XYZ file of C-alpha atoms in Angstrom:
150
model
C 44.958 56.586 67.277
C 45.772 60.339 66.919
C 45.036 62.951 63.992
C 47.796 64.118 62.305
C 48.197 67.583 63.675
C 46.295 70.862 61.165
C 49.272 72.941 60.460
C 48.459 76.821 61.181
C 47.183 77.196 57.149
C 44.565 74.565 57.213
C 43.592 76.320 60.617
C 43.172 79.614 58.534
C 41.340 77.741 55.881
C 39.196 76.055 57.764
C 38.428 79.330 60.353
C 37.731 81.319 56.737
C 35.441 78.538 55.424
C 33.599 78.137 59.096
C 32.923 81.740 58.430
C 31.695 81.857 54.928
C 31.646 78.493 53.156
C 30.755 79.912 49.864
C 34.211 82.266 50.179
C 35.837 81.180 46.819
C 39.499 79.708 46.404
C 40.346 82.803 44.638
C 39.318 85.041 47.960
C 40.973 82.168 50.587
C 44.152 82.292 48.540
C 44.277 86.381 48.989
C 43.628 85.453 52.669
C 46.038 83.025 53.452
C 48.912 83.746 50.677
C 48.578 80.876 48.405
C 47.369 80.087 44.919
C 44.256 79.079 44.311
C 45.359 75.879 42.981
C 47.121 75.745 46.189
C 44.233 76.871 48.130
C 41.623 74.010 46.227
C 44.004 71.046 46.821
C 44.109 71.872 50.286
C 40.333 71.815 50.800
C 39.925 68.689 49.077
C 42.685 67.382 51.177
C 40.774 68.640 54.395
C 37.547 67.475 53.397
C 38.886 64.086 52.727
C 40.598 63.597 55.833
C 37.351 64.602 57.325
C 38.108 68.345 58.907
C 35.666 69.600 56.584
C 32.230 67.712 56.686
C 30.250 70.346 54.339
C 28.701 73.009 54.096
C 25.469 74.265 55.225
C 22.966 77.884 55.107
C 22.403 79.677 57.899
C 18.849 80.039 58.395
C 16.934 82.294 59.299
C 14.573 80.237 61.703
C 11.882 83.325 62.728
C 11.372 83.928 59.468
C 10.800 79.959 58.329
C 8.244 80.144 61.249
C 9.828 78.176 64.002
C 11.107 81.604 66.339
C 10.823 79.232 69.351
C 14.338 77.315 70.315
C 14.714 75.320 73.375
C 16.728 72.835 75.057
C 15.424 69.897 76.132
C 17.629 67.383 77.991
C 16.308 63.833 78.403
C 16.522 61.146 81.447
C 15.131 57.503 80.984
C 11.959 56.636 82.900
C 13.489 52.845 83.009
C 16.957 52.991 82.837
C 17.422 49.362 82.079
C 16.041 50.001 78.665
C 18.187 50.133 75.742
C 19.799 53.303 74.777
C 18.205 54.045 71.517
C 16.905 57.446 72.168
C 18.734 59.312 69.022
C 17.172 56.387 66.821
C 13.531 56.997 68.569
C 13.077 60.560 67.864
C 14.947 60.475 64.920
C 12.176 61.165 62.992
C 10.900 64.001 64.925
C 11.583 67.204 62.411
C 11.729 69.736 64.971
C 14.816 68.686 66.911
C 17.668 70.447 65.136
C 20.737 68.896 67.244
C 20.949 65.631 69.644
C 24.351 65.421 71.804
C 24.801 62.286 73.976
C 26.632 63.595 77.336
C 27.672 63.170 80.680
C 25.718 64.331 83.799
C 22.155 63.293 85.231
C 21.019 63.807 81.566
C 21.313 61.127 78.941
C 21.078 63.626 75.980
C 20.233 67.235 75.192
C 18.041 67.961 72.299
C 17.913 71.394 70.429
C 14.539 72.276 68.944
C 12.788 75.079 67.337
C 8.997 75.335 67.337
C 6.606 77.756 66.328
C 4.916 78.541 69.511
C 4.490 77.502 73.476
C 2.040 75.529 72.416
C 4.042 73.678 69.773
C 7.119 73.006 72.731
C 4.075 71.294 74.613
C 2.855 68.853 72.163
C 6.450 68.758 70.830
C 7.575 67.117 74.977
C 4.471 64.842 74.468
C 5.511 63.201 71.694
C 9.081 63.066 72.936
C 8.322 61.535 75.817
C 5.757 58.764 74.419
C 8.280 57.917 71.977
C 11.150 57.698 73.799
C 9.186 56.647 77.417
C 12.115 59.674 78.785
C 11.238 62.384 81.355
C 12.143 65.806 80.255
C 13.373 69.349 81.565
C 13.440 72.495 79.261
C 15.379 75.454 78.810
C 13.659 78.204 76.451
C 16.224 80.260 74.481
C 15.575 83.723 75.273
C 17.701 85.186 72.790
C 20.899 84.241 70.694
C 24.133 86.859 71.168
C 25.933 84.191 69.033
C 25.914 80.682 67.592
C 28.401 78.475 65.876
C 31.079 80.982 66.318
C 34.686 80.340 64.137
C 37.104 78.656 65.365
C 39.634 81.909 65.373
């Protein structure tokens, strides 16, 4: 079954709100010529058709002592075993992101660690947990993330 189709105002909306999700409905109805009344019923109407899902910081992850991101894309040792990995390493508080995709990878994990040291034991405990081999791409640095949808 299809969406029904995001008219070019929602887009706005929703590209204004990907940038700044504290932007008020005063400053998105300046932006996209509509009342704020206008502008707050059609927020709620995005958020409960699901467009919107919330809204979220962005952290600063040097500074909360985890400067370290990587990628770390998993393969199963024993691929006759169930595919549970996301529920396995659930619990592990340093992956960030877990994407199920297509390739010689099952999924790619983002995490953020302190130090080399920290990705080490961090690969450890992924693979004991999951019984998964591993292969690891260090960020090196980040020219842009989560960029709007403009």
């Amino acid at each position: 079954m299809t969406s029904p189709a995001v008219e070019t105002t929602d887009r706005l909306i929703l590209s204004l709100l990907a940038d700044d999700g504290r932007m008020s409905f005063t400053d998105l109805g300046k932006a996209t010529g509509l009342s704020t009344s206008a502008v707050h019923q059609r927020v709620k109407r995005l958020e409960t058709r699901g467009l919107i899902r919330g809204y979220g910081a962005q952290v600063d992850h040097e500074q909360l002592g985890r400067p370290l991101t990587a990628f770390i894309s998993i393969t199963p040792i024993d691929p006759s075993q169930p595919d549970d990995y996301p529920e396995r390493l659930e619990e592990i508080p340093e992956i960030e992101s877990c994407w199920s995709v297509a390739g010689d990878e099952s999924y790619i994990l983002k995490i953020r660690v302190a130090t080399p040291r920290d990705l080490e034991d961090l690969l450890g405990r992924i693979r004991a947990a999951a019984n998964v081999s591993t292969r690891t791409t260090i960020v090196l640095s980040t020219p842009y993330e989560n960029r709007s949808l403009g």
